[in-house]
Structure formats: C-alpha cells, structure tokens
Amino acid sequence: MLKTDFSTYIKNKNYQSYEEKIKDIKIKLNNGGEMLDWYDIDKCITEEELTKIKKLSNDIRKDAELFIIIGIGGSFLGAKAIITALSPYFIKNKPEIVFAGTSLSEQYLIELLKYMENKNTYVNVISKSGTTLEPSIAFDLIYKKMQEKYSTDELQKRIIITTDPLKGSLRELIKQKNYPSFVVPEQIGGRYSVLTAVGLLPISVAGIDIDQLLLGARNCNIDQAFKYAIIRDTLYNEGKLVESFTFYEPKLEYFAEWLKQLFGETQGKNKNGILPIASNNTRDLHSLGQFYQEGNPIIFETVIGIEKKGNLKCSLLKKNIEDINMIALKQVAFAHLDADIESNIILIDELNEYNLGTLIYFFEVAAATGGYLLNVNPFNQPGVTAYKKLIEKELE
Ligand code: PA5
C-alpha cells in the first residue's frame, strides 16, 4: 500500500492552472504512441514471455553459482534497485548476482574475470542498442572467458541476451548462435524498462516474485502521481532547482539511483529541469543535513519511508527502532520545512514486491508528466548521445 502526504508541508498553493495541462497529458498517455508502451503493463511483457522468464530463471537458480548482468543506465538500474531492496543485508543470493558494464574500470574487470574462473556462471547481457561502450567492452571480455570455460552446447544455455527486437549486433549474435533471448520492446526506452524482460529476468533470478511486482504496478493509483508531478513543477517554478530523493532504509540506495536516472534523463533538457540527488538517511543527515538546514534553499525533498510495526526494541529509548526511524523522518521534515525545504512524503507499509511495483509505476508516470510539463520530450536523451559520439570518434 502506498500513502502520500503532500499536504502537511506544502503551503497553500493554487494548482488549478494545471487542470487543463494534466487533462491533455492523460489523453496523450492513454492514446499511446511513440515510446509510450511502458504506460500499458500488457505491452511491457506478454504472458508468453513471463512464462519463459519464470522457467529460465528457475533453471538458472537450480544450477548457477554466479549470474552476471551486463548493462548500463536503464539496462541495469531497475534490476539492481529491486534486487538490492529485497535482498538480505548479510546473506549472499544463490546464485550470487553481480553487475558488469557499468564503468570502464580495468581493475573491476580483471577481478571479475578471475572471480568467475571457478564458478558455475550464467550471463545476461542487456543492451537495447547493442552498441553502448561499457557493456560492449565487458561483454567482449566475459564472452571470451565463457568460451574458454564452456562448450558450444553449454554456452547455448548460459548466454542470455536481452536486446532490440530487430536491430543491433546482439540481435545478430542471437541469429547466429541461437542463444536464449528476450526483447526490449521497441516503444520502451531504457529508464522505463524495468517492468519488461530487462528488469524481470534478473529480478526473477534473484528469487523475487515478479507477479507481485507487476500487480503492484497495475494497481497503482496514478492520480497521486499526477498530483506529485504538479507539486514538483510548482516548486521548480518557485526556484527549487534540486530534488533530493530522501530515504530512511539503506536498501533503497539503488532505488534512489534508478530515480536519479529516471528524472535526470527525462527532464534535464533545453537548459531546464530539476537536478535529482539522493540522501541515504539518517546517514546523510550527518553530511548533507547541514546544507539542507542552513545552505542555499534551492532544494526540496521527496521522502520515501516504510511505516511498519517494528520488532526490535531499543532498551535505551524504550521504543522500537522502526518507530524511532519514523520519528526521525517526520521531525527532519519539520526541521527542514523551517528552513524552507519542503518534503513530499511517500510511505509504504512494507518493503516488498507489490509496493515496489507500485512505486515504480508511480514514479514513471510522475517523471513522464514532469517532462511534458516542462515541454521537453520525456523519452529521448540527446545529451547522452552527444558524449557517446565524441568518445567513439576519439576511439576510432
Ligand atoms: O534510458 C536510456 O535509454 C539509457 O539510459 C539507456 O538505458 C543506456 O544508455 C543504455 O543503453 P543500451 O540499453 O542501448 O545499452
């Protein structure tokens, strides 16, 4: 269950001027069209693909010791966010899940190639374009290592490719080698793709219930998302240039990374947009907290909290730790409001698949709406393409 509290900390504001704009945006989203298939969960994943994902992930879970996910940006952040949120702190997943292709660190690759030497390994390479530099380099090296380790027959179950339905070098490889494969739907961009095979296969390999994740997304009350998008836009127009995604459960660290990408790439265009940052509280109250309280008040916060009954009592304060955490969340929001830092509070009652699915869809709708309100195309990322071209030219 998702509960929002946008009223407490927001002074009287007039949102009526948004009525017509939101009406138009809803029509646009409902009509579908270019890059809008994420809005219809049925277009994210077919029943047939879902069955194939469950079967394959089950087989991998029975056999593999190591599952390597190769991808960057939208091709890894959604999976990493959900897996981190729902995995225990101190017990390793079986299979162990590691990511590659997210940097150009030579040391990381050297250590990973060594690490996979004696481990029963499966690889899922995810790239819509099939041309992105970091995953291409990682896949090249890891694929060679896999070819040394395994026979051609073995590779046919161990290399899984998720890519564009028609184009690109990875699609060519699928045609040549007949490796198991999944599609990134043509009309869904990377940062909106977590509920497609891009996110669902790795998440399912981690033993997480993807049916519940999808159900949570389907049941999301999107009116709240439109309201949140309006509040963000209002705050931006009042000079709030930075949004901190503030969370009080460290397992949400990568969920905030996913949010940074979702909002950053959707809205940061035409010298416009809110800069998304993240605060891992209460840790960051002892670093960024000073800035929020007394620094330049260009920030507002979107706070994600988990409001559940705790089990662990702190004898020192005679209260459950969960309750102390919730007291911190609320009082920090009040303290920051005194410093003109508003908080949009979003609460879930448990960190589980269903609630995370709801949050994913809630934020996707809000981000796309935010893009439309700024009159930018929410679904392209020309800035990313610009630097990619320069690097490619230099590497030729
Ligand atoms: O949101 C996006 O589209 C991007 O962040 C991409 O996900 C990222 O650049 C990776 O692209 P690809 O999947 O083509 O390797």
Short mmCIF file of C-alpha atoms and ligand atoms in Angstrom, two decimals:
data_model
loop_
_atom_site.label_atom_id
_atom_site.label_comp_id
_atom_site.label_asym_id
_atom_site.label_seq_id
_atom_site.Cartn_x
_atom_site.Cartn_y
_atom_site.Cartn_z
CA MET A 1 0.00 0.00 0.00
CA LEU A 2 1.27 3.45 -0.92
CA LYS A 3 0.27 6.52 1.07
CA THR A 4 1.22 10.06 0.16
CA ASP A 5 1.35 13.12 2.33
CA PHE A 6 1.79 16.17 0.16
CA SER A 7 -0.37 18.47 2.19
CA THR A 8 1.35 18.83 5.54
CA TYR A 9 4.46 20.52 4.33
CA ILE A 10 3.17 22.37 1.32
CA LYS A 11 1.86 25.84 1.95
CA ASN A 12 -1.42 26.91 0.33
CA LYS A 13 -0.87 26.70 -3.37
CA ASN A 14 -3.16 27.03 -6.29
CA TYR A 15 -2.93 24.06 -8.61
CA GLN A 16 -5.99 24.88 -10.70
CA SER A 17 -3.93 26.26 -13.56
CA TYR A 18 -2.69 22.69 -14.10
CA GLU A 19 -6.11 21.13 -14.68
CA GLU A 20 -6.16 21.54 -18.47
CA LYS A 21 -2.50 20.56 -18.87
CA ILE A 22 -2.95 17.36 -16.85
CA LYS A 23 -6.09 16.51 -18.81
CA ASP A 24 -4.08 16.76 -22.05
CA ILE A 25 -1.22 14.68 -20.62
CA LYS A 26 -3.64 11.94 -19.53
CA ILE A 27 -5.09 11.83 -23.04
CA LYS A 28 -1.59 11.59 -24.50
CA LEU A 29 -0.60 8.74 -22.16
CA ASN A 30 -3.86 6.86 -22.72
CA ASN A 31 -3.69 7.20 -26.50
CA GLY A 32 -0.24 5.61 -26.51
CA GLY A 33 2.27 6.29 -29.28
CA GLU A 34 5.96 6.86 -29.58
CA MET A 35 7.90 5.47 -26.59
CA LEU A 36 4.73 5.17 -24.51
CA ASP A 37 4.30 1.40 -24.29
CA TRP A 38 5.62 1.36 -20.68
CA TYR A 39 2.33 3.03 -19.65
CA ASP A 40 0.43 -0.14 -20.57
CA ILE A 41 1.80 -3.02 -18.47
CA ASP A 42 0.44 -5.52 -21.01
CA LYS A 43 2.82 -4.01 -23.55
CA CYS A 44 5.80 -4.28 -21.20
CA ILE A 45 5.63 -8.05 -21.05
CA THR A 46 3.46 -10.73 -22.68
CA GLU A 47 2.13 -13.75 -20.77
CA GLU A 48 4.26 -15.95 -23.01
CA GLU A 49 7.44 -14.03 -22.16
CA LEU A 50 6.57 -14.05 -18.48
CA THR A 51 6.25 -17.83 -18.51
CA LYS A 52 9.58 -18.11 -20.35
CA ILE A 53 11.28 -15.80 -17.81
CA LYS A 54 9.97 -17.82 -14.86
CA LYS A 55 11.04 -21.14 -16.36
CA LEU A 56 14.50 -19.91 -17.32
CA SER A 57 15.13 -18.16 -14.01
CA ASN A 58 14.07 -21.29 -12.16
CA ASP A 59 16.57 -23.38 -14.15
CA ILE A 60 19.33 -20.83 -13.56
CA ARG A 61 18.59 -20.71 -9.82
CA LYS A 62 18.92 -24.50 -9.59
CA ASP A 63 22.23 -24.62 -11.44
CA ALA A 64 24.21 -21.38 -11.29
CA GLU A 65 26.64 -20.14 -8.68
CA LEU A 66 27.23 -16.82 -10.39
CA PHE A 67 24.85 -14.74 -12.54
CA ILE A 68 26.48 -11.81 -14.32
CA ILE A 69 24.26 -9.00 -15.57
CA ILE A 70 25.94 -6.81 -18.17
CA GLY A 71 24.28 -3.45 -18.85
CA ILE A 72 24.31 0.25 -18.01
CA GLY A 73 21.75 3.00 -17.35
CA GLY A 74 18.22 1.75 -17.83
CA SER A 75 19.60 -1.65 -18.78
CA PHE A 76 20.73 -2.35 -15.22
CA LEU A 77 19.48 0.20 -12.69
CA GLY A 78 15.91 -1.11 -12.36
CA ALA A 79 17.07 -4.67 -11.68
CA LYS A 80 19.80 -3.51 -9.31
CA ALA A 81 17.27 -1.31 -7.46
CA ILE A 82 14.77 -4.10 -6.85
CA ILE A 83 17.36 -6.80 -6.11
CA THR A 84 19.14 -4.53 -3.59
CA ALA A 85 15.85 -3.52 -1.98
CA LEU A 86 14.69 -7.11 -1.47
CA SER A 87 17.91 -8.98 -0.72
CA PRO A 88 19.15 -9.62 2.81
CA TYR A 89 22.00 -7.47 4.08
CA PHE A 90 24.40 -10.22 5.04
CA ILE A 91 23.42 -13.39 3.20
CA LYS A 92 24.60 -13.76 -0.39
CA ASN A 93 21.97 -14.56 -3.03
CA LYS A 94 22.17 -18.01 -4.61
CA PRO A 95 23.16 -17.61 -7.35
CA GLU A 96 25.34 -14.68 -6.47
CA ILE A 97 24.37 -11.77 -8.69
CA VAL A 98 27.00 -9.33 -9.93
CA PHE A 99 26.85 -6.49 -12.41
CA ALA A 100 29.31 -5.56 -15.16
CA GLY A 101 29.49 -2.94 -17.89
CA THR A 102 28.70 -0.07 -15.54
CA SER A 103 32.15 1.53 -15.68
CA LEU A 104 35.43 1.45 -17.57
CA SER A 105 37.35 0.20 -14.56
CA GLU A 106 40.04 -2.20 -15.74
CA GLN A 107 40.55 -3.41 -12.19
CA TYR A 108 36.88 -4.38 -11.84
CA LEU A 109 37.03 -6.46 -15.00
CA ILE A 110 40.32 -8.12 -14.08
CA GLU A 111 38.91 -9.12 -10.71
CA LEU A 112 35.59 -10.30 -12.19
CA LEU A 113 37.27 -12.44 -14.87
CA LYS A 114 39.28 -14.09 -12.13
CA TYR A 115 36.27 -14.42 -9.84
CA MET A 116 34.24 -16.28 -12.48
CA GLU A 117 37.03 -18.77 -13.18
CA ASN A 118 35.90 -21.46 -10.74
CA LYS A 119 32.22 -20.64 -10.62
CA ASN A 120 29.29 -22.12 -12.46
CA THR A 121 28.42 -18.96 -14.41
CA TYR A 122 25.49 -17.63 -16.44
CA VAL A 123 25.50 -14.27 -18.22
CA ASN A 124 22.64 -11.96 -19.14
CA VAL A 125 23.81 -9.17 -21.45
CA ILE A 126 21.25 -6.36 -21.72
CA SER A 127 21.53 -3.54 -24.23
CA LYS A 128 18.75 -2.16 -26.37
CA SER A 129 21.11 -0.62 -28.92
CA GLY A 130 23.79 -3.27 -28.59
CA THR A 131 26.36 -0.55 -29.17
CA THR A 132 26.87 1.04 -25.75
CA LEU A 133 30.57 1.25 -24.97
CA GLU A 134 30.81 -0.03 -21.39
CA PRO A 135 28.61 -3.14 -21.74
CA SER A 136 30.13 -3.91 -25.16
CA ILE A 137 33.63 -3.98 -23.66
CA ALA A 138 32.52 -6.02 -20.64
CA PHE A 139 30.59 -8.50 -22.79
CA ASP A 140 33.51 -8.92 -25.18
CA LEU A 141 35.82 -9.96 -22.33
CA ILE A 142 33.27 -12.01 -20.38
CA TYR A 143 32.05 -13.81 -23.52
CA LYS A 144 35.64 -14.80 -24.36
CA LYS A 145 36.09 -16.13 -20.84
CA MET A 146 32.82 -18.06 -21.14
CA GLN A 147 34.03 -19.55 -24.46
CA GLU A 148 37.20 -20.74 -22.69
CA LYS A 149 35.20 -22.23 -19.83
CA TYR A 150 32.31 -23.88 -21.66
CA SER A 151 31.49 -25.91 -24.76
CA THR A 152 29.33 -24.50 -27.56
CA ASP A 153 26.38 -26.53 -26.26
CA GLU A 154 26.83 -25.24 -22.71
CA LEU A 155 27.03 -21.67 -23.94
CA GLN A 156 23.61 -22.07 -25.51
CA LYS A 157 22.02 -22.08 -22.10
CA ARG A 158 24.48 -19.80 -20.33
CA ILE A 159 24.48 -16.70 -22.53
CA ILE A 160 21.15 -14.88 -22.40
CA ILE A 161 20.65 -11.78 -24.49
CA THR A 162 18.09 -9.01 -23.98
CA THR A 163 18.06 -6.51 -26.83
CA ASP A 164 16.10 -4.70 -29.54
CA PRO A 165 13.57 -6.93 -31.34
CA LEU A 166 15.11 -6.32 -34.76
CA LYS A 167 18.31 -4.31 -34.80
CA GLY A 168 21.87 -4.35 -33.47
CA SER A 169 24.88 -6.58 -33.06
CA LEU A 170 23.36 -8.56 -30.17
CA ARG A 171 20.32 -9.41 -32.31
CA GLU A 172 22.78 -10.65 -34.96
CA LEU A 173 24.54 -12.82 -32.37
CA ILE A 174 21.18 -14.34 -31.36
CA LYS A 175 20.51 -15.20 -35.01
CA GLN A 176 23.93 -16.80 -35.44
CA LYS A 177 24.14 -18.74 -32.18
CA ASN A 178 20.54 -19.22 -31.18
CA TYR A 179 21.17 -18.09 -27.59
CA PRO A 180 18.11 -17.67 -25.36
CA SER A 181 16.86 -14.13 -25.82
CA PHE A 182 14.34 -11.52 -24.78
CA VAL A 183 13.25 -8.26 -26.33
CA VAL A 184 13.40 -4.71 -25.10
CA PRO A 185 10.10 -3.53 -26.62
CA GLU A 186 10.72 -1.05 -29.42
CA GLN A 187 8.49 1.64 -27.90
CA ILE A 188 10.01 1.49 -24.40
CA GLY A 189 13.19 3.38 -23.50
CA GLY A 190 15.84 2.10 -21.09
CA ARG A 191 14.81 4.05 -18.00
CA TYR A 192 11.17 2.98 -18.39
CA SER A 193 12.05 -0.68 -18.98
CA VAL A 194 12.29 -2.25 -15.51
CA LEU A 195 8.92 -3.99 -15.90
CA THR A 196 10.00 -5.58 -19.20
CA ALA A 197 12.35 -8.56 -19.59
CA VAL A 198 15.20 -6.07 -18.99
CA GLY A 199 14.40 -5.99 -15.29
CA LEU A 200 12.15 -9.00 -14.84
CA LEU A 201 14.63 -11.74 -15.78
CA PRO A 202 17.42 -10.64 -13.40
CA ILE A 203 14.89 -9.89 -10.67
CA SER A 204 13.36 -13.33 -11.08
CA VAL A 205 16.80 -14.98 -11.00
CA ALA A 206 17.23 -13.29 -7.61
CA GLY A 207 14.17 -15.23 -6.39
CA ILE A 208 11.91 -12.18 -6.26
CA ASP A 209 8.21 -12.57 -7.09
CA ILE A 210 7.76 -10.73 -10.40
CA ASP A 211 4.00 -11.37 -10.50
CA GLN A 212 3.60 -9.30 -7.33
CA LEU A 213 5.87 -6.59 -8.75
CA LEU A 214 3.66 -6.35 -11.86
CA LEU A 215 0.47 -6.48 -9.78
CA GLY A 216 1.66 -3.58 -7.64
CA ALA A 217 2.34 -1.55 -10.79
CA ARG A 218 -1.06 -2.38 -12.27
CA ASN A 219 -2.84 -1.32 -9.05
CA CYS A 220 -1.01 2.00 -8.68
CA ASN A 221 -3.29 4.97 -8.06
CA ILE A 222 -1.89 7.31 -10.69
CA ASP A 223 -3.91 10.34 -9.58
CA GLN A 224 -1.37 10.66 -6.76
CA ALA A 225 1.43 10.60 -9.32
CA PHE A 226 -0.13 13.48 -11.28
CA LYS A 227 -0.54 15.44 -8.06
CA TYR A 228 3.10 14.84 -7.18
CA ALA A 229 4.17 15.93 -10.68
CA ILE A 230 2.21 19.19 -10.27
CA ILE A 231 3.79 19.86 -6.87
CA ARG A 232 7.30 19.27 -8.27
CA ASP A 233 6.60 21.61 -11.16
CA THR A 234 5.22 24.30 -8.83
CA LEU A 235 8.25 24.04 -6.57
CA TYR A 236 10.56 24.26 -9.60
CA ASN A 237 8.81 27.41 -10.79
CA GLU A 238 9.38 28.88 -7.33
CA GLY A 239 13.13 28.39 -7.65
CA LYS A 240 13.57 24.89 -6.23
CA LEU A 241 16.14 23.55 -8.64
CA VAL A 242 17.20 20.39 -6.79
CA GLU A 243 15.09 17.43 -5.65
CA SER A 244 16.53 15.12 -3.05
CA PHE A 245 15.14 11.60 -3.02
CA THR A 246 15.49 11.01 0.68
CA PHE A 247 15.07 7.54 2.13
CA TYR A 248 15.38 6.02 5.59
CA GLU A 249 16.10 2.38 4.63
CA PRO A 250 19.57 1.86 3.12
CA LYS A 251 18.24 -1.00 0.99
CA LEU A 252 16.63 1.74 -1.13
CA GLU A 253 20.03 3.10 -2.16
CA TYR A 254 19.77 1.79 -5.71
CA PHE A 255 16.08 2.64 -5.95
CA ALA A 256 17.23 6.24 -5.50
CA GLU A 257 19.90 5.69 -8.20
CA TRP A 258 17.13 4.47 -10.51
CA LEU A 259 15.08 7.58 -9.64
CA LYS A 260 18.06 9.83 -10.37
CA GLN A 261 18.31 8.34 -13.85
CA LEU A 262 14.55 8.35 -14.45
CA PHE A 263 14.09 12.01 -13.58
CA GLY A 264 17.51 13.23 -14.71
CA GLU A 265 17.30 11.83 -18.24
CA THR A 266 13.58 12.56 -18.58
CA GLN A 267 13.65 16.21 -17.57
CA GLY A 268 17.18 17.55 -17.91
CA LYS A 269 16.91 19.14 -21.34
CA ASN A 270 16.93 22.58 -23.02
CA LYS A 271 18.87 24.05 -20.06
CA ASN A 272 15.87 23.13 -17.96
CA GLY A 273 14.90 20.63 -15.27
CA ILE A 274 15.23 19.72 -11.61
CA LEU A 275 18.55 18.16 -10.60
CA PRO A 276 17.84 14.85 -8.81
CA ILE A 277 20.10 13.91 -5.91
CA ALA A 278 19.72 11.34 -3.12
CA SER A 279 20.02 11.27 0.66
CA ASN A 280 20.52 8.00 2.49
CA ASN A 281 19.18 8.90 5.94
CA THR A 282 19.86 9.04 8.70
CA ARG A 283 23.48 8.62 7.50
CA ASP A 284 23.39 11.71 5.29
CA LEU A 285 21.84 13.90 7.97
CA HIS A 286 25.40 13.92 9.27
CA SER A 287 26.76 15.21 5.96
CA LEU A 288 24.22 16.80 3.58
CA GLY A 289 21.88 17.56 6.50
CA GLN A 290 23.84 20.68 7.35
CA PHE A 291 23.36 22.00 3.81
CA TYR A 292 19.64 21.26 3.82
CA GLN A 293 19.14 23.06 7.12
CA GLU A 294 21.26 26.12 6.57
CA GLY A 295 22.56 26.17 2.99
CA ASN A 296 21.11 27.64 -0.18
CA PRO A 297 17.38 26.72 -0.07
CA ILE A 298 17.15 25.60 -3.71
CA ILE A 299 16.22 22.08 -2.61
CA PHE A 300 13.00 20.22 -1.94
CA GLU A 301 12.76 16.62 -0.80
CA THR A 302 10.76 13.60 -1.85
CA VAL A 303 10.91 11.34 1.16
CA ILE A 304 10.31 7.61 0.91
CA GLY A 305 9.51 5.94 4.21
CA ILE A 306 8.44 2.50 5.38
CA GLU A 307 5.74 2.77 8.01
CA LYS A 308 5.51 -0.65 9.61
CA LYS A 309 5.34 -2.14 13.05
CA GLY A 310 8.85 -2.81 14.26
CA ASN A 311 10.14 -5.90 16.01
CA LEU A 312 13.40 -4.75 17.50
CA LYS A 313 13.18 -2.77 20.70
CA CYS A 314 15.84 -0.30 21.73
CA SER A 315 16.01 -0.59 25.51
CA LEU A 316 17.89 2.68 25.69
CA LEU A 317 14.89 4.66 24.37
CA LYS A 318 12.16 2.10 25.20
CA LYS A 319 10.86 2.19 21.64
CA ASN A 320 11.08 0.03 18.53
CA ILE A 321 13.84 1.02 16.10
CA GLU A 322 11.24 1.34 13.28
CA ASP A 323 9.31 3.86 15.40
CA ILE A 324 12.46 5.84 16.11
CA ASN A 325 13.24 5.87 12.37
CA MET A 326 9.72 7.17 11.60
CA ILE A 327 10.03 9.85 14.28
CA ALA A 328 13.31 10.89 12.64
CA LEU A 329 11.69 11.02 9.19
CA LYS A 330 8.83 13.24 10.36
CA GLN A 331 10.85 15.56 12.59
CA VAL A 332 13.56 16.04 9.97
CA ALA A 333 10.82 17.04 7.51
CA PHE A 334 9.53 19.62 10.02
CA ALA A 335 13.03 20.93 10.73
CA HIS A 336 13.77 21.24 7.01
CA LEU A 337 10.46 23.00 6.41
CA ASP A 338 11.54 25.63 8.92
CA ALA A 339 14.48 26.18 6.60
CA ASP A 340 12.12 26.44 3.55
CA ILE A 341 12.88 22.90 2.35
CA GLU A 342 9.54 21.26 1.58
CA SER A 343 9.03 17.49 1.77
CA ASN A 344 6.70 15.33 -0.30
CA ILE A 345 6.23 12.25 1.82
CA ILE A 346 5.57 8.85 0.28
CA LEU A 347 5.02 5.94 2.64
CA ILE A 348 4.76 2.22 2.04
CA ASP A 349 3.75 -0.28 4.72
CA GLU A 350 6.42 -2.85 3.88
CA LEU A 351 9.42 -3.24 1.62
CA ASN A 352 8.01 -5.90 -0.69
CA GLU A 353 7.48 -6.70 -4.37
CA TYR A 354 3.96 -5.31 -4.55
CA ASN A 355 4.83 -1.94 -3.01
CA LEU A 356 7.97 -1.58 -5.11
CA GLY A 357 5.92 -2.27 -8.25
CA THR A 358 3.51 0.47 -7.19
CA LEU A 359 6.39 2.88 -6.54
CA ILE A 360 7.98 2.12 -9.92
CA TYR A 361 4.80 2.92 -11.83
CA PHE A 362 4.03 5.94 -9.63
CA PHE A 363 7.43 7.50 -10.37
CA GLU A 364 7.36 6.59 -14.08
CA VAL A 365 4.03 8.39 -14.51
CA ALA A 366 5.28 11.38 -12.46
CA ALA A 367 8.55 11.63 -14.39
CA ALA A 368 6.90 11.49 -17.83
CA THR A 369 4.29 14.04 -16.70
CA GLY A 370 7.09 16.26 -15.38
CA GLY A 371 8.77 16.10 -18.79
CA TYR A 372 5.58 17.13 -20.57
CA LEU A 373 5.03 19.98 -18.09
CA LEU A 374 8.48 21.29 -18.98
CA ASN A 375 7.71 20.96 -22.69
CA VAL A 376 10.56 18.54 -23.30
CA ASN A 377 10.46 15.11 -24.91
CA PRO A 378 10.49 12.84 -21.82
CA PHE A 379 11.78 9.83 -23.72
CA ASN A 380 14.95 10.85 -25.51
CA GLN A 381 18.42 11.50 -24.10
CA PRO A 382 20.30 13.61 -26.67
CA GLY A 383 22.84 14.62 -24.02
CA VAL A 384 23.91 11.01 -23.52
CA THR A 385 24.23 10.54 -27.26
CA ALA A 386 26.39 13.69 -27.53
CA TYR A 387 29.20 12.46 -25.29
CA LYS A 388 28.94 8.90 -26.67
CA LYS A 389 29.67 10.25 -30.17
CA LEU A 390 32.75 12.16 -29.02
CA ILE A 391 34.19 9.12 -27.23
CA GLU A 392 33.52 6.91 -30.27
CA LYS A 393 35.24 9.42 -32.57
CA GLU A 394 38.31 9.55 -30.33
CA LEU A 395 38.43 5.74 -30.18
CA GLU A 396 38.24 5.21 -33.95
O1 PA5 B 1 17.29 5.39 -20.57
C1 PA5 B 1 18.01 5.10 -21.52
O2 PA5 B 1 17.53 4.86 -22.65
C2 PA5 B 1 19.51 4.99 -21.37
O3 PA5 B 1 19.93 5.29 -20.08
C3 PA5 B 1 19.98 3.59 -21.73
O4 PA5 B 1 19.32 2.67 -20.89
C4 PA5 B 1 21.50 3.42 -21.57
O5 PA5 B 1 22.18 4.42 -22.27
C5 PA5 B 1 21.92 2.04 -22.08
O6 PA5 B 1 21.57 1.88 -23.42
P1 PA5 B 1 21.54 0.45 -24.11
O7 PA5 B 1 20.49 -0.37 -23.48
O8 PA5 B 1 21.24 0.74 -25.55
O9 PA5 B 1 22.91 -0.16 -23.94
#
